[in-house]
mmCIF file of C-alpha atoms in Angstrom:
data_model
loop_
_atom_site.group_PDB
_atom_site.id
_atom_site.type_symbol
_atom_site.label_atom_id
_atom_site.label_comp_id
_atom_site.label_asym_id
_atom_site.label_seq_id
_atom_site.Cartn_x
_atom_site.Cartn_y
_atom_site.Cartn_z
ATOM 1 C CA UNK J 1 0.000 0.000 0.000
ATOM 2 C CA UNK J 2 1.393 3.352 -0.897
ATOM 3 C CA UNK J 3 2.042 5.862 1.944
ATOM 4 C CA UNK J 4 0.501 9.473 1.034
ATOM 5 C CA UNK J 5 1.042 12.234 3.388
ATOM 6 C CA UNK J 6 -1.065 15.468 2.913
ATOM 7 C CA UNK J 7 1.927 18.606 2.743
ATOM 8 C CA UNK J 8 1.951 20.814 5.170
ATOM 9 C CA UNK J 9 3.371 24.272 5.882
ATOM 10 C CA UNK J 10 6.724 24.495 7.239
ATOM 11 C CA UNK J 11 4.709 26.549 10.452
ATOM 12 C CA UNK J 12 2.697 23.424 11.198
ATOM 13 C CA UNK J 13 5.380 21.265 11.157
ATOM 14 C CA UNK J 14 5.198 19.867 14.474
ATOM 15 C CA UNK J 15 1.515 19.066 13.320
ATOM 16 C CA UNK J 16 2.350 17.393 10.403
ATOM 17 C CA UNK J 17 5.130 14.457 12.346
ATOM 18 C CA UNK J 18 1.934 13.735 14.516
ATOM 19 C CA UNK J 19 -0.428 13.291 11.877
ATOM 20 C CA UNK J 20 2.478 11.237 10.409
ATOM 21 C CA UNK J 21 3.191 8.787 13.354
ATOM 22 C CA UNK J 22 -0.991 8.736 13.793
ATOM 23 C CA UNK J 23 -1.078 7.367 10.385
ATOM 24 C CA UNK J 24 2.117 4.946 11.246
ATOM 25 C CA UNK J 25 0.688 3.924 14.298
ATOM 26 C CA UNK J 26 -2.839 2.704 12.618
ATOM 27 C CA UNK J 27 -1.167 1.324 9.631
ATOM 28 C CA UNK J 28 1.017 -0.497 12.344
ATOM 29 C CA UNK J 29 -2.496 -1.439 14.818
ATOM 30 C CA UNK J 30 -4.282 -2.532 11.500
ATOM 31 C CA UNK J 31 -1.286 -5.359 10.367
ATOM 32 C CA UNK J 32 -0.962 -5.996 13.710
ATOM 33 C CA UNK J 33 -4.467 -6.943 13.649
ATOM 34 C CA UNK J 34 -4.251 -8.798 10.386
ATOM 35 C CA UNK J 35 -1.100 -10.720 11.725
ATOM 36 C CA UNK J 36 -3.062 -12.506 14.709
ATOM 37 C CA UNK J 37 -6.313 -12.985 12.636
ATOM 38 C CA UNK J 38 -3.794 -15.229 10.330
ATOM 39 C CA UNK J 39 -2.311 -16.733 13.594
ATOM 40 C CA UNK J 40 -5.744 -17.519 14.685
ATOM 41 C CA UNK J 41 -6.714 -19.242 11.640
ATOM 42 C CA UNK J 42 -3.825 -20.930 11.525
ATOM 43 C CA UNK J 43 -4.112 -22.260 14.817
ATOM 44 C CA UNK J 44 -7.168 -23.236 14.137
ATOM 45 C CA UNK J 45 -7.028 -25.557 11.088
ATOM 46 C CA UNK J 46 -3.705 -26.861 13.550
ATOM 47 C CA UNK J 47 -6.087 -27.922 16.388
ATOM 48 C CA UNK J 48 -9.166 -29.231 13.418
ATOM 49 C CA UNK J 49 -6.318 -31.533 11.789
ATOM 50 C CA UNK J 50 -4.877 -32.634 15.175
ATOM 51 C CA UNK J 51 -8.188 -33.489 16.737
ATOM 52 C CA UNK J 52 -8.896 -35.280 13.171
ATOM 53 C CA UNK J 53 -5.522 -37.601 13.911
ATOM 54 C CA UNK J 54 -6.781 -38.024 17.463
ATOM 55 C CA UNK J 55 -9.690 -39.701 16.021
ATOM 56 C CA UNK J 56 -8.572 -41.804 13.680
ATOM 57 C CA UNK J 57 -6.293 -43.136 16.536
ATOM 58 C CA UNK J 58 -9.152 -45.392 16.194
ATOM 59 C CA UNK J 59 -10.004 -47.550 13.183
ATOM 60 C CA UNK J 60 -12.690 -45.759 10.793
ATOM 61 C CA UNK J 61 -15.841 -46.737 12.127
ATOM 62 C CA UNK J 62 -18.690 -47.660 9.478
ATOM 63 C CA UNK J 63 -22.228 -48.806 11.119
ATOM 64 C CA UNK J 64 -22.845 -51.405 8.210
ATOM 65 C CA UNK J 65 -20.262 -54.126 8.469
ATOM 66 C CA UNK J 66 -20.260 -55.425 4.560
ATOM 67 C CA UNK J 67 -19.539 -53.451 1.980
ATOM 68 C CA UNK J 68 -20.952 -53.991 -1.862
ATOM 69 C CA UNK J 69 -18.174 -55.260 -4.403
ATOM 70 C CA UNK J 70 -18.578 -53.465 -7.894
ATOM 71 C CA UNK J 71 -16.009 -53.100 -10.706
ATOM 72 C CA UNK J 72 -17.644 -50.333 -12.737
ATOM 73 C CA UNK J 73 -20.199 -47.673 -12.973
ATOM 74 C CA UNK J 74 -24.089 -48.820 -13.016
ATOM 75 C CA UNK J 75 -27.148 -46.598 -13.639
ATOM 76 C CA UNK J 76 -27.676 -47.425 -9.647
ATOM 77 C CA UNK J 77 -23.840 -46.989 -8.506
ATOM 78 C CA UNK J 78 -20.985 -44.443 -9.898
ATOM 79 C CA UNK J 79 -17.360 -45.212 -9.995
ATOM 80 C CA UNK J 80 -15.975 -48.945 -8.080
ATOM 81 C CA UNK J 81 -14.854 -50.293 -4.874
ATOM 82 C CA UNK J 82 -11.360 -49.835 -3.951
ATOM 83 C CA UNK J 83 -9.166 -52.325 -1.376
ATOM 84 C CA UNK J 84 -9.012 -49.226 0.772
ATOM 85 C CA UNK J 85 -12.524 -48.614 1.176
ATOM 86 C CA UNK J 86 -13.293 -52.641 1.693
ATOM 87 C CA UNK J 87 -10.324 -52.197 4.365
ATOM 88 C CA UNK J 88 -11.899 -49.585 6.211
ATOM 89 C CA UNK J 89 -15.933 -50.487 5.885
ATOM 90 C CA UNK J 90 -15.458 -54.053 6.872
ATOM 91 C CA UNK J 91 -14.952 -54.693 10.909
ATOM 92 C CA UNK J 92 -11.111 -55.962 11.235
ATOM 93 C CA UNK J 93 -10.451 -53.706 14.454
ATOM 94 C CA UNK J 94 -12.770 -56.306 15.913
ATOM 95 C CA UNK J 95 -11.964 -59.450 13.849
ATOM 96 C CA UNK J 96 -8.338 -59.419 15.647
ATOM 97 C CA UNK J 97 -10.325 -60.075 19.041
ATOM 98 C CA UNK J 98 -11.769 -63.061 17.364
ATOM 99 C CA UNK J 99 -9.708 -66.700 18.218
ATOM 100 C CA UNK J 100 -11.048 -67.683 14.941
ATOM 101 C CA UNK J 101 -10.358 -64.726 12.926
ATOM 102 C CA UNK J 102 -7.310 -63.791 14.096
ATOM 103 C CA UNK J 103 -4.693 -65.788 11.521
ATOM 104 C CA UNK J 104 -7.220 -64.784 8.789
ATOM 105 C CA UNK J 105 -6.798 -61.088 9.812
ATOM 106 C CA UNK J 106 -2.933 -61.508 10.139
ATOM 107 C CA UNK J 107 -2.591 -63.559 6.622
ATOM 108 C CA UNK J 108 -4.657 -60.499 4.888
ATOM 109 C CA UNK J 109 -2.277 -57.813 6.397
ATOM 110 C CA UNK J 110 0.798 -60.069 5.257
ATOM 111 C CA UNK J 111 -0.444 -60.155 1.631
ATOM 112 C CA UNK J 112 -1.324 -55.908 1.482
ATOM 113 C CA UNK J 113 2.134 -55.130 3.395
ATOM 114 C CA UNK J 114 3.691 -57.006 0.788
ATOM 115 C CA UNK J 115 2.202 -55.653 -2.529
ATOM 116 C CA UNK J 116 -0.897 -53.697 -1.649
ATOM 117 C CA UNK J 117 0.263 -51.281 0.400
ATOM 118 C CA UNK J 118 0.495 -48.355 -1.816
ATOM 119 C CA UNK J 119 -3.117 -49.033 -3.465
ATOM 120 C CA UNK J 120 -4.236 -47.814 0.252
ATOM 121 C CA UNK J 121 -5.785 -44.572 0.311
ATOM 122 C CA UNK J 122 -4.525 -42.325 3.212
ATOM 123 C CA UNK J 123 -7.233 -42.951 6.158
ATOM 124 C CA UNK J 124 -6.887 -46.668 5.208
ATOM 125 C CA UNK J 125 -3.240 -46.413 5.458
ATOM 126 C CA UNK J 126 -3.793 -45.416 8.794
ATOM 127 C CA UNK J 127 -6.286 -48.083 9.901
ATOM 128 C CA UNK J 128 -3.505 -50.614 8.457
ATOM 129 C CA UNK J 129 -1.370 -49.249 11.437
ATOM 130 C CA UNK J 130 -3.889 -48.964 13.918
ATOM 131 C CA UNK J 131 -5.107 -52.549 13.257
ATOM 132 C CA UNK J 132 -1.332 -53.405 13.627
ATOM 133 C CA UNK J 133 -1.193 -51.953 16.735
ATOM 134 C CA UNK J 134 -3.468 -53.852 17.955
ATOM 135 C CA UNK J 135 -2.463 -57.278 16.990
ATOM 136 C CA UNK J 136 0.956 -56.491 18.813
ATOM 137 C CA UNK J 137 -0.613 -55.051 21.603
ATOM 138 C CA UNK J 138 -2.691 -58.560 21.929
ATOM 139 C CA UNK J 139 0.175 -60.626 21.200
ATOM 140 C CA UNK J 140 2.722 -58.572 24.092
ATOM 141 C CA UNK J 141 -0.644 -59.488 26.164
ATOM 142 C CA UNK J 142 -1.700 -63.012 25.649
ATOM 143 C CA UNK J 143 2.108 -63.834 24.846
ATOM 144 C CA UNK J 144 0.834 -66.251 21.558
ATOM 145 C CA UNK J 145 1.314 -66.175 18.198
ATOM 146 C CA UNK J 146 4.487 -64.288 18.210
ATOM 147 C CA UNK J 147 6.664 -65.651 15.719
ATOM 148 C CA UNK J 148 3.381 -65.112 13.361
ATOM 149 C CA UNK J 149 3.657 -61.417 14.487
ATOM 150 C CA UNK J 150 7.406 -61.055 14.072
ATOM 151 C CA UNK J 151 7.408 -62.224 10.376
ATOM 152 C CA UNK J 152 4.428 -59.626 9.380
ATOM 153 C CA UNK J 153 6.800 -57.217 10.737
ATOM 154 C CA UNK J 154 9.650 -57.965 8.967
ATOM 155 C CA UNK J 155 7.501 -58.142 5.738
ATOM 156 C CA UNK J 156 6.335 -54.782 6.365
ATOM 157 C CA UNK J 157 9.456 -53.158 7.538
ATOM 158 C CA UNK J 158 10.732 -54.867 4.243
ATOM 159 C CA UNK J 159 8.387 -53.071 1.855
ATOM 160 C CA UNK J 160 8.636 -49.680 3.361
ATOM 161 C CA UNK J 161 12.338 -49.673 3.547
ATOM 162 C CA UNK J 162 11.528 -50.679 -0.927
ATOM 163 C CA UNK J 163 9.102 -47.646 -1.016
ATOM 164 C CA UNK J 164 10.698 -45.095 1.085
ATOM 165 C CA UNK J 165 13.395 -45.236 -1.258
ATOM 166 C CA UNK J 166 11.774 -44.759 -4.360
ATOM 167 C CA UNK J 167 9.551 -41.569 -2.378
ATOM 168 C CA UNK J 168 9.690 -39.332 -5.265
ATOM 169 C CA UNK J 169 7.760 -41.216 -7.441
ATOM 170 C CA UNK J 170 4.815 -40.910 -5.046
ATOM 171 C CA UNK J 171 4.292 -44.034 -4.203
ATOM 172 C CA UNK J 172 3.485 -43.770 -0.862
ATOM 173 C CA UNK J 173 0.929 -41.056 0.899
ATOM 174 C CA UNK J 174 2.088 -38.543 2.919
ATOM 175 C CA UNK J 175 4.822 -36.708 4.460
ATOM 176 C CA UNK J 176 8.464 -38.783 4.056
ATOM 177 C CA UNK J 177 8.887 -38.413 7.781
ATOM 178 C CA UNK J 178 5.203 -39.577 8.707
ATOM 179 C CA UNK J 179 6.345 -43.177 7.036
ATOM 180 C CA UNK J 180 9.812 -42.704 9.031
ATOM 181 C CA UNK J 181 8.145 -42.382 11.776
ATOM 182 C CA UNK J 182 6.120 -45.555 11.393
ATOM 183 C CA UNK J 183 9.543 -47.770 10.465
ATOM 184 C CA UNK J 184 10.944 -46.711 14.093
ATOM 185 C CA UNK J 185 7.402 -47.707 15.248
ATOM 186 C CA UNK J 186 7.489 -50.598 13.871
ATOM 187 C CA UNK J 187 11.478 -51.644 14.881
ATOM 188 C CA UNK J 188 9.705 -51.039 18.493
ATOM 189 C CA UNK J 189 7.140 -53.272 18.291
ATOM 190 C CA UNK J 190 9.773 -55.928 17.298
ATOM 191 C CA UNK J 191 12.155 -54.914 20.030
ATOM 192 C CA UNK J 192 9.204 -55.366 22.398
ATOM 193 C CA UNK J 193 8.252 -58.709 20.792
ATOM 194 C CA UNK J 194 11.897 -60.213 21.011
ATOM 195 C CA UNK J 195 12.233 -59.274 25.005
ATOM 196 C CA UNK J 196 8.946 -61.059 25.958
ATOM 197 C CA UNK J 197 9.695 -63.603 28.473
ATOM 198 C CA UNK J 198 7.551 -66.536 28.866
ATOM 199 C CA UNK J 199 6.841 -67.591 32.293
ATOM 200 C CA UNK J 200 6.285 -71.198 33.178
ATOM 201 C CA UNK J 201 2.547 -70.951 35.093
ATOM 202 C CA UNK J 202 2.188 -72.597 38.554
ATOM 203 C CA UNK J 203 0.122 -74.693 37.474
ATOM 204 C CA UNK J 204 0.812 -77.986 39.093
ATOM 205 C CA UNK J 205 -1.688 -80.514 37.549
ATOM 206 C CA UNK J 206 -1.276 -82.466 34.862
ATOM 207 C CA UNK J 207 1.003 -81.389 31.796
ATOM 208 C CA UNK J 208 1.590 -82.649 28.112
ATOM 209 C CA UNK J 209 4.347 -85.011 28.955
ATOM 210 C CA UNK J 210 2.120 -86.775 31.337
ATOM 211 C CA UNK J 211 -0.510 -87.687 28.718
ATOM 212 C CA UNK J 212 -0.276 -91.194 27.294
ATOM 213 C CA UNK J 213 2.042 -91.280 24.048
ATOM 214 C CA UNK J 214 -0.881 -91.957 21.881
ATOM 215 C CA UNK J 215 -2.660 -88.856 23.281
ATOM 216 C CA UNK J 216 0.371 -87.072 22.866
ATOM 217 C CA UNK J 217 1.192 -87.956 18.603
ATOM 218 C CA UNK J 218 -2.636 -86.974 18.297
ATOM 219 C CA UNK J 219 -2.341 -83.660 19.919
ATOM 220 C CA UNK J 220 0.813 -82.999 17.684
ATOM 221 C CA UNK J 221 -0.742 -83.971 14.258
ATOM 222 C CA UNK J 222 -3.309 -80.965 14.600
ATOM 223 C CA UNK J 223 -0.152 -78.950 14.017
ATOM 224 C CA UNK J 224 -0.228 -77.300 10.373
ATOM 225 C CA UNK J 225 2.850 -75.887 10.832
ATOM 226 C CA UNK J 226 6.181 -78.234 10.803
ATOM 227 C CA UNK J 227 8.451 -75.345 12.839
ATOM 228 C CA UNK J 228 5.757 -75.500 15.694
ATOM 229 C CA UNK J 229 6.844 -79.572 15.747
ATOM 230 C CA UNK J 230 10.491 -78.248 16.206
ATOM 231 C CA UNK J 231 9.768 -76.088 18.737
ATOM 232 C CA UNK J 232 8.067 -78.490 21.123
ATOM 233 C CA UNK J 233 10.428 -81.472 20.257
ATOM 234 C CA UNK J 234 12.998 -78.303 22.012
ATOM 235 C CA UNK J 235 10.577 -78.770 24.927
ATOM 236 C CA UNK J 236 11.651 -81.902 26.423
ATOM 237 C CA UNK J 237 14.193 -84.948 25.389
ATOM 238 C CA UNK J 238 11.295 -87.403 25.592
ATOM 239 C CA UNK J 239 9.289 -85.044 23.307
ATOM 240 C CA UNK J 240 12.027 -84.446 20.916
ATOM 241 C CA UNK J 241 11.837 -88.258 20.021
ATOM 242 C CA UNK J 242 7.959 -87.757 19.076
ATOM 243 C CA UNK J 243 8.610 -84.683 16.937
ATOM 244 C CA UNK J 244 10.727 -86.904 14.714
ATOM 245 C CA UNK J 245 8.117 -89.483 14.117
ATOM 246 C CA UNK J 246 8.268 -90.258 10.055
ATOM 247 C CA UNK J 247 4.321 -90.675 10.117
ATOM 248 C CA UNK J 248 3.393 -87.194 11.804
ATOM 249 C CA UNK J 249 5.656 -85.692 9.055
ATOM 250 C CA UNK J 250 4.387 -87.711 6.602
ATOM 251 C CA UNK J 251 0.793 -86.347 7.344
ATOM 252 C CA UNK J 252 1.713 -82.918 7.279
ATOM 253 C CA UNK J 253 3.592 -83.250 3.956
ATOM 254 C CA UNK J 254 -0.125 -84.949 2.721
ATOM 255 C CA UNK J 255 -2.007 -82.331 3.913
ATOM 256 C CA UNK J 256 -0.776 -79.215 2.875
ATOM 257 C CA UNK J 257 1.102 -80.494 -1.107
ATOM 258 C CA UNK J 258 -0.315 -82.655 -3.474
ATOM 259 C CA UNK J 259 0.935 -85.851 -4.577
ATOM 260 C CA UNK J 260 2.517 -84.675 -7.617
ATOM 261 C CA UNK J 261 4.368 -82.382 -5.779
ATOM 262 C CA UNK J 262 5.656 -84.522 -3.134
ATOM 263 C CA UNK J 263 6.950 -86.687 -6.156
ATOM 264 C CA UNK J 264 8.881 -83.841 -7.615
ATOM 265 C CA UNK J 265 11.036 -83.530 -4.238
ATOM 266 C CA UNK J 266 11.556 -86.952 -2.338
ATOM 267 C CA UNK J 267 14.654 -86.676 -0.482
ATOM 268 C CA UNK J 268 15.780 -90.287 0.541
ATOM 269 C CA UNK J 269 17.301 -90.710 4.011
ATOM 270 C CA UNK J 270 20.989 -92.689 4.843
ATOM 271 C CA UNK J 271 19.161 -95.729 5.413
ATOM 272 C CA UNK J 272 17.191 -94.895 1.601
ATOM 273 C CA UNK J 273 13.940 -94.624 3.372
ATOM 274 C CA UNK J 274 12.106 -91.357 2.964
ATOM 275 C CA UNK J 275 12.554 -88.642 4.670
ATOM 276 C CA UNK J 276 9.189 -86.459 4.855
ATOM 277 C CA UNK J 277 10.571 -83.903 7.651
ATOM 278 C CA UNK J 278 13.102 -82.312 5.262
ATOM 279 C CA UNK J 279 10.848 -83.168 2.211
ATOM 280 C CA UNK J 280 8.769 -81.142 4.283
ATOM 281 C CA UNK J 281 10.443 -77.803 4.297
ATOM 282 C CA UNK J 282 11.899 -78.088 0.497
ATOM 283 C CA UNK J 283 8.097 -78.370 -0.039
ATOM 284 C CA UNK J 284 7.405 -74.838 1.431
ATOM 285 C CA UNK J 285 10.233 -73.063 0.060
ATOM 286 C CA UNK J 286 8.748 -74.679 -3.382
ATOM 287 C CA UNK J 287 4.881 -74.427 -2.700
ATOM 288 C CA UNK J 288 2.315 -72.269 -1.112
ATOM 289 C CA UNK J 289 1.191 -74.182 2.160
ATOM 290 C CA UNK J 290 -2.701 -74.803 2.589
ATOM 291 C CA UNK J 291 -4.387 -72.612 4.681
ATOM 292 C CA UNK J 292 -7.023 -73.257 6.836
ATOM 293 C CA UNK J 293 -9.350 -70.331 8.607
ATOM 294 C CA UNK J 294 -11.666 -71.098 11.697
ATOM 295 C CA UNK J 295 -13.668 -67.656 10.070
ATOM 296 C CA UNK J 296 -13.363 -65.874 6.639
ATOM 297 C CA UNK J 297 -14.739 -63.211 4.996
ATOM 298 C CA UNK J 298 -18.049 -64.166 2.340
ATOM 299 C CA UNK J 299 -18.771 -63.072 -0.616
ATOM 300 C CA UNK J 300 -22.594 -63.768 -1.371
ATOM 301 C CA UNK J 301 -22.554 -64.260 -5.294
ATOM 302 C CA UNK J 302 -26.139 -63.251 -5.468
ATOM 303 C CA UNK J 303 -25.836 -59.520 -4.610
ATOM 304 C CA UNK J 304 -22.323 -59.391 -4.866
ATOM 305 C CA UNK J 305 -21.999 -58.105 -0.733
ATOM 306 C CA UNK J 306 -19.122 -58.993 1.044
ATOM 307 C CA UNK J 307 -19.239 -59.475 4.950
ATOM 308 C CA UNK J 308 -18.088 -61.686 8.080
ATOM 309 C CA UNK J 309 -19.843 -65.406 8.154
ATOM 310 C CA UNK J 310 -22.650 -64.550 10.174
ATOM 311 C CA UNK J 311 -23.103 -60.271 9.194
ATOM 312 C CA UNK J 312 -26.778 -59.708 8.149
ATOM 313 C CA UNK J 313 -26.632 -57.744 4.652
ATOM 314 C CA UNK J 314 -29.796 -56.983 2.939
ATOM 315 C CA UNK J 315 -29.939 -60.084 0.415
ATOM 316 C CA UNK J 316 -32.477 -60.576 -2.058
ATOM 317 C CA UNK J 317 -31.796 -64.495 -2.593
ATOM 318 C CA UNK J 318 -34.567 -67.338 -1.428
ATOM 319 C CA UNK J 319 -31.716 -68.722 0.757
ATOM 320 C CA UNK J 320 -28.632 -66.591 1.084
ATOM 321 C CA UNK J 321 -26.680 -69.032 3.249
ATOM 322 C CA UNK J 322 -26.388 -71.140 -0.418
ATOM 323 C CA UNK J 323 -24.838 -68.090 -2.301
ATOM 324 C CA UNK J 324 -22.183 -67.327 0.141
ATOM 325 C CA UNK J 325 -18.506 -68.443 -0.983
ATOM 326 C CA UNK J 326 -15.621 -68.219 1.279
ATOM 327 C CA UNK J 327 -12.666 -66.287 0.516
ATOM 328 C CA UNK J 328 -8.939 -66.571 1.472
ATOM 329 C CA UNK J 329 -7.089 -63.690 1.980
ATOM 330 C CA UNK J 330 -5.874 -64.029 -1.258
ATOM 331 C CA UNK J 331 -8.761 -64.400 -2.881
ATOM 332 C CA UNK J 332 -9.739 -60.615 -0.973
ATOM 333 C CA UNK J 333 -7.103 -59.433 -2.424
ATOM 334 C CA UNK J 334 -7.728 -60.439 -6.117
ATOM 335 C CA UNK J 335 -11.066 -58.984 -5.788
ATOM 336 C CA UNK J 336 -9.908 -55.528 -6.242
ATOM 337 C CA UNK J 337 -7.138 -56.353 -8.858
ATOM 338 C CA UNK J 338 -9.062 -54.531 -11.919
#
């Protein structure tokens, strides 16, 4: 703004310096004025977008709990569904609570951490950590499933330390430091889940060595998972024996690869007989292992809703129960592969 000052005479000189400063002084007042109005504001939209992070502290809440799958635009619907917006509608904040949900949950945030990460929109980015949080915070608690937790970790820590590198192509949403932020976070957790101790309880009853060895091989061919066999053979010397059993290896070869592809690696032993543990984990370095939910998600093939076994959606279908198909986490994720 220009500064005009009206001339006085040279007589009324002391006049004109006041009516100078005056003028200087409400020029002054007025950006003054205009200064803390800006401050204001800006403090403002500060406290709206930090109560806004506050609340999403805690996983996007949506009062339906399925969500309608759709690949294009209809006369009745505009634009698609997005992985992001199934991640956020459908209740995994809850699912994690769930015994039988809980690997299902932790399989599905495996699979986006390793390739679906950046197809997240920003609020579901956010959910994916909050959900995270949780599952560690259970784990630290109930002091199970840990090695499951550690490797999601990794895998994640993995694929950030991939994208954070390649940052200026924009393949990742928001602020650089934000995701830096979130790999210390995550180192953390890990650091936490490495120093849990498990105590022994004082419990005094009967344990799992005192069980009859026929109880005992039963109990241990339930276990889908060979390096859960290793661990409790580590348990005891008398249990170490049973974890080496050719049969209980045998079965878990048979239930998780197919014939053909146990053919394709038989490994013979030094006295030429076979041996199905290390057949066993050539297998898995070869083969995806079966998996086996107590819960999955449902996608009802009628009206094309997807939703938790057991979620009312508004179905049209004589008998809805008939047009649900389970998914795997997988299969979720292929949904939204356009």
């Amino acid at each position: 703004m220009a500064r005009c000052v009206r001339k006085l005479p040279r007589s009324r000189c002391g006049l004109r310096v006041s009516v100078w400063c005056v003028y200087c002084k409400k020029e002054d007042y007025n950006k003054e004025n205009l200064f803390n109005s800006m401050n204001y504001d800006v403090a403002a939209k500060k406290r709206k977008k930090d109560l806004l992070n506050n609340k999403t502290k805690i996983q996007y809440f949506h009062q339906e709990k399925w969500i309608y799958v759709h690949k294009g635009s209809t006369k009745e619907r505009h634009g698609y569904c997005t992985l992001g917006e199934a991640f956020n509608r459908l209740d995994f904040s809850n699912a994690i609570l769930d015994s039988r949900r809980f690997n299902y949950v932790v399989r599905l945030l495996e699979l986006i951490a390793k390739s679906q990460l950046t197809s997240l929109s920003g609020i579901a980015q956010k959910n994916f950590m909050n959900i995270l949080e949780k599952v560690v915070q259970k784990v630290l608690e109930d002091q199970q499933n840990i090695r499951l937790i550690r490797e999601l970790l990794q895998t994640l820590y993995t694929s950030l330390c991939t994208l954070v590198q390649r940052v200026g192509k924009s393949v990742l949403v928001g602020n650089i430091n934000m995701w830096v932020h979130r790999m210390e976070t995550i180192l953390h957790w890990q650091q936490q889940l490495n120093s849990i101790q498990i105590t022994r309880p004082a419990f005094k009853g009967m344990t799992f060595t005192d069980l009859p060895l026929c109880l005992q091989l039963n109990i241990m061919q339930r276990l889908t998972d060979g390096r859960d066999l290793v661990s409790l053979g580590q348990v005891a010397p008398e249990l170490q024996v049973l974890s080496e059993d050719r049969l209980l290896w045998k079965k878990l070869c048979q239930y998780h690869f197919t014939d053909r592809q146990i053919r394709k690696r038989i490994i013979l032993s030094e006295k030429g007989l076979l041996d199905w543990k290390k057949m066993y984990f050539k297998l898995i370095r070869c083969y995806p292992r079966k998996e086996q939910y107590g819960d999955t998600l449902q996608l009802c093939r009628h009206c094309h809703i997807l939703s938790w076994k057991g979620t009312d959606h508004p179905c049209t279908a004589n008998n809805p129960e008939s047009c649900s198909t389970s998914l795997s986490p997988q299969d979720f994720i292929n949904l939204f592969r356009f």
